[in-house]
Coordinates of C-alpha atoms in Angstrom, one line a residue:
M1016 CA -10.7 -26.1 -24.3
A1017 CA -11.4 -23.3 -26.7
E1018 CA -12.5 -25.8 -29.4
T1019 CA -14.8 -27.8 -27.0
P1020 CA -18.3 -26.5 -26.6
Y1021 CA -19.4 -26.5 -23.0
N1022 CA -22.4 -28.7 -22.2
K1023 CA -23.3 -31.5 -19.8
S1024 CA -21.7 -34.2 -22.0
T1025 CA -18.4 -32.3 -22.2
E1026 CA -18.3 -30.9 -18.6
A1027 CA -16.2 -33.7 -17.1
H1028 CA -13.7 -33.4 -20.0
I1029 CA -13.3 -29.6 -19.6
G1030 CA -13.0 -30.0 -15.9
R1031 CA -10.1 -32.5 -16.4
L1032 CA -8.4 -30.1 -18.8
K1033 CA -8.8 -27.1 -16.5
A1034 CA -7.3 -29.1 -13.6
K1035 CA -4.4 -30.3 -15.8
L1036 CA -3.8 -26.7 -16.9
A1037 CA -3.8 -25.3 -13.4
E1038 CA -1.4 -28.0 -12.2
K1039 CA 1.1 -27.3 -15.1
K1040 CA 0.9 -23.6 -14.5
E1041 CA 1.8 -24.1 -10.8
K1042 CA 4.8 -26.4 -11.8
L1043 CA 6.0 -23.7 -14.2
E1044 CA 5.8 -21.0 -11.6
N1045 CA 7.7 -23.1 -9.1
Q1046 CA 10.4 -23.7 -11.6
S1047 CA 10.7 -20.0 -12.4
S1048 CA 10.9 -19.0 -8.7
A1049 CA 13.5 -21.6 -8.1
G1050 CA 15.6 -20.0 -10.8
G1051 CA 16.2 -16.9 -8.6
G1052 CA 16.2 -13.4 -10.1
H1053 CA 15.4 -10.0 -8.7
G1054 CA 12.6 -10.1 -6.2
Y1055 CA 10.4 -7.6 -4.3
A1056 CA 10.3 -9.1 -0.9
V1057 CA 8.9 -6.5 1.5
E1058 CA 8.8 -7.2 5.2
K1059 CA 5.4 -6.5 6.7
H1060 CA 5.2 -3.9 9.4
G1061 CA 2.4 -2.1 11.2
D1062 CA -1.1 -3.3 11.9
A1063 CA -2.2 -3.9 8.3
T1064 CA -0.8 -3.8 4.7
V1065 CA -2.4 -2.3 1.6
A1066 CA -1.1 -2.8 -1.9
L1067 CA -1.7 -0.1 -4.5
V1068 CA -2.2 -1.8 -7.8
G1069 CA -2.3 0.2 -11.0
F1070 CA -0.7 0.7 -14.4
P1071 CA 2.3 3.0 -14.9
S1072 CA 1.7 6.8 -14.4
V1073 CA -1.6 6.4 -12.7
G1074 CA -0.4 8.4 -9.7
K1075 CA 0.5 5.8 -7.1
S1076 CA 3.7 7.4 -6.1
T1077 CA 2.1 10.8 -5.7
L1078 CA -0.7 9.3 -3.6
I1079 CA 1.6 7.3 -1.3
N1080 CA 3.7 10.4 -0.7
A1081 CA 0.6 12.4 0.2
L1082 CA -0.7 9.7 2.6
T1083 CA 2.4 8.5 4.3
N1084 CA 6.0 9.2 5.3
A1085 CA 7.4 7.5 2.2
D1086 CA 9.6 9.2 -0.3
S1087 CA 8.7 7.6 -3.6
E1088 CA 10.1 9.2 -6.8
V1089 CA 7.5 10.9 -8.8
G1090 CA 7.6 11.6 -12.5
S1091 CA 5.3 12.2 -15.4
Y1092 CA 6.8 9.3 -17.4
E1093 CA 6.1 5.6 -17.1
F1094 CA 7.9 3.2 -14.8
T1095 CA 9.2 5.8 -12.4
T1096 CA 8.9 3.3 -9.5
L1097 CA 11.3 0.4 -10.1
D1098 CA 11.2 -1.2 -6.7
V1099 CA 8.5 -1.6 -4.0
N1100 CA 8.4 1.4 -1.8
P1101 CA 6.5 1.0 1.5
G1102 CA 5.1 3.9 3.5
M1103 CA 3.3 4.1 6.8
L1104 CA -0.1 5.8 7.1
Q1105 CA -1.0 6.7 10.6
Y1106 CA -4.8 6.9 11.1
R1107 CA -6.9 6.5 14.2
G1108 CA -4.0 5.1 16.1
A1109 CA -3.3 2.5 13.5
N1110 CA -0.1 2.1 11.5
V1111 CA -1.2 1.0 8.0
Q1112 CA 1.7 0.0 5.7
I1113 CA 1.0 1.0 2.1
L1114 CA 3.0 -0.5 -0.7
D1115 CA 3.7 1.5 -3.8
V1116 CA 4.5 -1.3 -6.2
P1117 CA 5.9 -0.8 -9.7
G1118 CA 3.2 -0.1 -12.3
L1119 CA 1.7 -3.3 -13.8
I1120 CA 1.6 -3.9 -17.5
E1121 CA -0.4 -6.3 -19.6
G1122 CA 1.1 -9.8 -19.3
A1123 CA 2.5 -9.1 -15.8
A1124 CA 1.3 -12.5 -14.6
G1125 CA 3.3 -14.1 -17.4
G1126 CA 6.5 -12.2 -16.3
R1127 CA 6.4 -9.1 -18.4
G1128 CA 7.9 -6.0 -16.7
G1129 CA 8.9 -8.0 -13.6
G1130 CA 5.2 -8.5 -13.1
K1131 CA 5.5 -11.9 -11.3
E1132 CA 7.6 -10.3 -8.6
V1133 CA 5.2 -7.4 -8.2
L1134 CA 2.2 -9.7 -8.0
S1135 CA 3.9 -11.9 -5.4
V1136 CA 4.1 -8.8 -3.1
V1137 CA 0.4 -8.1 -3.7
R1138 CA -0.4 -11.6 -2.4
T1139 CA 0.9 -10.7 1.1
A1140 CA -1.4 -7.6 1.5
D1141 CA -4.5 -7.4 3.6
L1142 CA -6.3 -5.2 1.1
V1143 CA -5.9 -4.4 -2.6
V1144 CA -6.6 -0.9 -3.8
F1145 CA -7.1 -0.7 -7.6
M1146 CA -5.9 2.8 -8.6
L1147 CA -7.4 3.9 -11.9
S1148 CA -7.1 7.0 -14.0
V1149 CA -10.4 8.8 -14.4
F1150 CA -9.8 8.7 -18.2
E1151 CA -9.0 5.0 -18.3
I1152 CA -11.5 3.1 -16.2
E1153 CA -11.1 0.1 -18.5
Q1154 CA -7.7 -0.5 -16.8
Y1155 CA -9.7 -2.3 -14.1
D1156 CA -10.4 -5.2 -16.5
R1157 CA -6.8 -5.8 -17.3
L1158 CA -5.6 -5.4 -13.7
S1159 CA -8.3 -7.9 -12.5
E1160 CA -7.2 -10.4 -15.2
E1161 CA -3.5 -10.1 -14.2
L1162 CA -4.4 -10.7 -10.5
Y1163 CA -6.6 -13.7 -11.4
A1164 CA -3.9 -15.2 -13.5
T1165 CA -1.5 -15.2 -10.6
N1166 CA -4.1 -16.9 -8.4
I1167 CA -5.3 -13.9 -6.5
R1168 CA -9.0 -14.0 -6.0
I1169 CA -10.5 -10.6 -5.4
D1170 CA -13.7 -10.1 -3.2
A1171 CA -14.4 -13.8 -3.1
E1172 CA -14.4 -16.5 -0.4
K1173 CA -12.7 -19.8 -0.7
P1174 CA -15.2 -22.3 -2.1
N1175 CA -16.8 -24.5 0.5
V1176 CA -15.5 -27.9 -0.6
N1177 CA -14.3 -30.5 1.9
V1178 CA -11.9 -33.2 0.5
R1179 CA -10.9 -36.0 2.9
K1180 CA -8.5 -38.8 1.7
T1181 CA -9.6 -42.4 2.5
H1182 CA -8.0 -45.8 2.1
K1183 CA -10.6 -47.5 -0.2
D1184 CA -13.9 -47.2 -2.1
G1185 CA -12.6 -44.7 -4.7
I1186 CA -13.8 -41.1 -4.9
Q1187 CA -17.2 -40.7 -3.2
V1188 CA -19.0 -37.4 -3.9
T1189 CA -21.8 -35.9 -1.7
T1190 CA -23.5 -32.8 -3.0
G1191 CA -26.2 -30.5 -1.5
D1192 CA -29.4 -29.4 -3.2
G1193 CA -28.8 -27.1 -6.1
V1194 CA -25.3 -28.3 -7.0
D1195 CA -25.3 -28.5 -10.8
L1196 CA -21.8 -30.0 -11.3
E1197 CA -21.9 -33.6 -12.5
E1198 CA -20.4 -36.2 -10.1
E1199 CA -18.1 -37.4 -12.9
T1200 CA -16.8 -33.9 -13.4
V1201 CA -15.8 -33.7 -9.7
K1202 CA -14.1 -37.1 -9.9
Q1203 CA -12.2 -36.1 -13.1
V1204 CA -10.8 -32.9 -11.4
L1205 CA -9.7 -34.8 -8.3
R1206 CA -8.1 -37.6 -10.2
E1207 CA -5.9 -34.9 -12.0
Y1208 CA -4.6 -34.0 -8.5
G1209 CA -3.7 -37.6 -7.6
Y1210 CA -6.8 -38.5 -5.6
V1211 CA -7.7 -42.1 -5.8
N1212 CA -9.8 -42.6 -2.7
A1213 CA -11.5 -39.7 -1.1
Q1214 CA -14.7 -38.4 0.4
V1215 CA -15.8 -35.1 -1.3
T1216 CA -18.5 -32.9 0.1
I1217 CA -19.9 -29.9 -1.9
P1218 CA -22.8 -28.2 -0.1
H1219 CA -23.3 -25.4 -2.5
D1220 CA -23.3 -24.9 -6.3
L1221 CA -20.0 -23.8 -7.9
T1222 CA -18.2 -23.6 -11.2
I1223 CA -15.4 -25.9 -12.5
D1224 CA -12.9 -23.1 -11.9
E1225 CA -14.1 -22.7 -8.3
L1226 CA -13.7 -26.5 -7.8
V1227 CA -10.2 -26.3 -9.1
D1228 CA -9.5 -23.3 -6.8
A1229 CA -10.8 -25.3 -3.8
V1230 CA -8.5 -28.2 -4.5
M1231 CA -5.4 -26.1 -5.2
D1232 CA -3.7 -24.6 -2.1
N1233 CA -2.0 -21.6 -3.7
R1234 CA -5.0 -19.3 -4.1
V1235 CA -5.1 -16.1 -2.1
Y1236 CA -8.5 -14.4 -1.3
L1237 CA -8.3 -10.7 -0.7
P1238 CA -10.8 -7.8 -0.4
S1239 CA -10.4 -4.8 -2.7
M1240 CA -11.6 -1.3 -3.3
V1241 CA -11.2 1.2 -6.1
A1242 CA -9.7 4.7 -6.1
V1243 CA -10.2 6.8 -9.2
N1244 CA -7.4 9.4 -9.5
K1245 CA -7.1 12.7 -11.5
A1246 CA -10.7 13.5 -10.8
D1247 CA -9.8 17.2 -10.7
L1248 CA -9.0 17.1 -14.5
I1249 CA -12.5 16.2 -15.7
D1250 CA -15.4 18.4 -16.6
R1251 CA -18.7 17.9 -14.8
E1252 CA -20.2 16.8 -18.1
Y1253 CA -17.7 13.9 -18.3
L1254 CA -18.7 12.4 -15.0
P1255 CA -21.7 10.4 -16.3
T1256 CA -19.4 8.7 -18.8
V1257 CA -17.0 7.8 -15.9
K1258 CA -19.9 6.4 -13.9
S1259 CA -21.2 4.4 -16.8
D1260 CA -17.7 2.9 -17.4
L1261 CA -17.6 1.9 -13.7
R1262 CA -21.1 0.2 -13.8
E1263 CA -20.1 -1.7 -16.9
R1264 CA -17.5 -3.4 -14.7
G1265 CA -19.9 -4.1 -11.9
L1266 CA -18.5 -1.2 -9.8
D1267 CA -21.0 1.0 -8.0
P1268 CA -19.9 4.6 -8.5
D1269 CA -21.0 5.4 -5.0
D1270 CA -18.6 2.8 -3.6
V1271 CA -15.6 4.2 -5.6
V1272 CA -13.4 6.9 -4.0
F1273 CA -12.7 9.8 -6.3
I1274 CA -9.4 11.5 -5.5
S1275 CA -6.8 13.9 -6.8
A1276 CA -3.4 12.7 -5.5
E1277 CA -1.7 15.8 -7.0
E1278 CA -4.1 18.3 -5.4
E1279 CA -4.5 16.1 -2.3
R1280 CA -8.3 16.1 -2.6
G1281 CA -10.5 13.3 -1.3
L1282 CA -7.8 11.8 0.8
D1283 CA -9.8 12.0 4.1
G1284 CA -12.5 10.0 2.4
L1285 CA -9.9 7.5 1.1
K1286 CA -8.4 7.0 4.6
E1287 CA -11.9 6.4 6.0
R1288 CA -12.6 3.8 3.3
L1289 CA -9.2 2.1 3.9
W1290 CA -10.1 1.8 7.6
E1291 CA -13.6 0.3 6.8
E1292 CA -12.3 -2.1 4.2
L1293 CA -9.5 -3.4 6.3
G1294 CA -12.0 -4.0 9.2
L1295 CA -9.7 -2.6 11.9
I1296 CA -10.8 -2.0 15.5
R1297 CA -9.2 -0.1 18.3
I1298 CA -8.9 -1.6 21.8
Y1299 CA -7.9 0.7 24.6
M1300 CA -5.8 -1.2 27.2
D1301 CA -6.4 -0.6 30.9
K1302 CA -2.9 -0.8 32.3
P1303 CA -2.4 -1.6 36.0
G1304 CA -1.4 1.6 37.9
R1305 CA -1.5 3.8 34.7
G1306 CA -5.2 3.7 33.7
V1307 CA -6.7 3.5 30.3
D1308 CA -4.3 4.3 27.4
Y1309 CA -6.5 6.2 24.8
E1310 CA -3.4 7.6 23.0
E1311 CA -2.0 4.3 21.6
P1312 CA -4.8 1.7 21.1
L1313 CA -4.1 -1.9 20.3
I1314 CA -5.2 -2.4 16.7
L1315 CA -6.8 -5.7 15.7
F1316 CA -9.0 -6.9 12.8
S1317 CA -12.7 -7.2 13.2
G1318 CA -13.7 -10.5 14.8
A1319 CA -10.6 -10.6 17.0
T1320 CA -10.9 -12.1 20.4
V1321 CA -9.2 -11.5 23.8
G1322 CA -6.9 -14.3 22.9
D1323 CA -5.9 -12.5 19.7
A1324 CA -5.2 -9.4 21.8
C1325 CA -2.9 -11.4 24.2
E1326 CA -1.1 -12.9 21.2
K1327 CA -0.4 -9.4 19.7
I1328 CA 0.7 -7.9 23.0
G1329 CA 3.1 -10.8 23.3
G1330 CA 5.3 -11.4 26.3
E1331 CA 3.9 -13.8 28.9
F1332 CA 0.3 -12.7 28.7
D1333 CA -0.7 -15.7 26.7
E1334 CA 0.7 -18.2 29.2
R1335 CA -0.1 -16.4 32.4
F1336 CA -3.7 -15.3 31.3
K1337 CA -6.2 -15.7 34.1
F1338 CA -9.2 -13.7 32.8
A1339 CA -10.0 -10.3 31.3
R1340 CA -12.4 -7.5 32.1
V1341 CA -14.1 -5.7 29.2
S1342 CA -16.1 -2.5 29.1
G1343 CA -17.6 -1.1 25.9
P1344 CA -19.6 -2.1 22.9
S1345 CA -18.9 -5.9 23.2
A1346 CA -19.6 -6.1 26.9
K1347 CA -22.9 -6.8 28.5
H1348 CA -22.0 -4.5 31.3
D1349 CA -18.9 -2.5 32.5
E1350 CA -16.0 -4.6 33.7
Q1351 CA -17.5 -7.8 32.4
Q1352 CA -15.3 -10.8 33.2
V1353 CA -14.5 -12.8 30.1
G1354 CA -12.2 -15.5 28.8
K1355 CA -9.9 -15.7 25.7
G1356 CA -12.8 -16.5 23.4
H1357 CA -14.7 -13.3 23.9
E1358 CA -15.0 -11.3 20.7
L1359 CA -14.0 -7.7 20.9
A1360 CA -15.5 -4.6 19.3
D1361 CA -14.2 -1.2 18.2
E1362 CA -13.3 1.0 21.2
D1363 CA -13.6 -1.6 23.9
V1364 CA -11.6 -1.1 27.0
L1365 CA -9.7 -4.2 27.9
R1366 CA -7.9 -5.2 31.1
I1367 CA -6.0 -8.5 31.3
V1368 CA -5.6 -10.1 34.6
A1369 CA -2.6 -12.5 34.7
R1370 CA -1.4 -15.1 37.1
K1371 CA 1.5 -14.2 39.2

């Protein structure tokens, strides 16, 4: 691929090679995982999970100890954390599990430093927090590359490509206006994955890499944010340099959270951003005979419905559900009667009426 210039005449060839490469990588990863070895399986607890991703000695252990009830060993030397250490942040009634994973090194996706096991834990998180040293903003580039190499797509949505197998007529491609990929390129990629007859619909323009991602089913799409640590150690004159380094990487300095884990500065702002990026909402349950419970809200993700609330509560609510009454931001009026499909909003009051 490196020796092939990219243009319209070589696009289909490069597409086929990229598809073949992705398929071989997946087979190699499956063989490696089948061989066993030390893993980092962490059971998910709480309402959401955050993975702290950073290079050794960036301060992840210090931060998680300051935020949570964890007891992660802290040292000024590299590789202090040798196993995943979960802690629980309690904020606004939510329990947010924060994973202090071993520091990544270059080549982690290829297995260096146990990196594959570390990255497999990151894939299970709801949010990735890139933790950078204020003196080494360039670490973001290498961390992003390692995540990408292990099929984690940061701040992206799964490409809108529909592939439906058929019984005849070969591979038929339908594209929307503005799609620049050649039809033959799409066909070459799909053939690499064993498609002989299929209907393919691509409504929006995308790259060859995005097409490969759409066909593969092992990609994970996660939101992210950036926390810059050790901000207390820089002079005010050095701050423009830091901001310039951030902008070079497409990061808005105003969106980055500057903290000092050691001095416990900026942690309130970090907690607020974690809440926003996770998209959590609080639902106050109106319990029969006990009134509204404002102390321990039900925590859901933004966009959740009454049905999702029933599922999280568990028990027989899902089967015996009759209707619900909602008061608050999502309701047209107090005590609005709704069904399972009603979308809830932060600080709604919910009462579920069940069949006897």
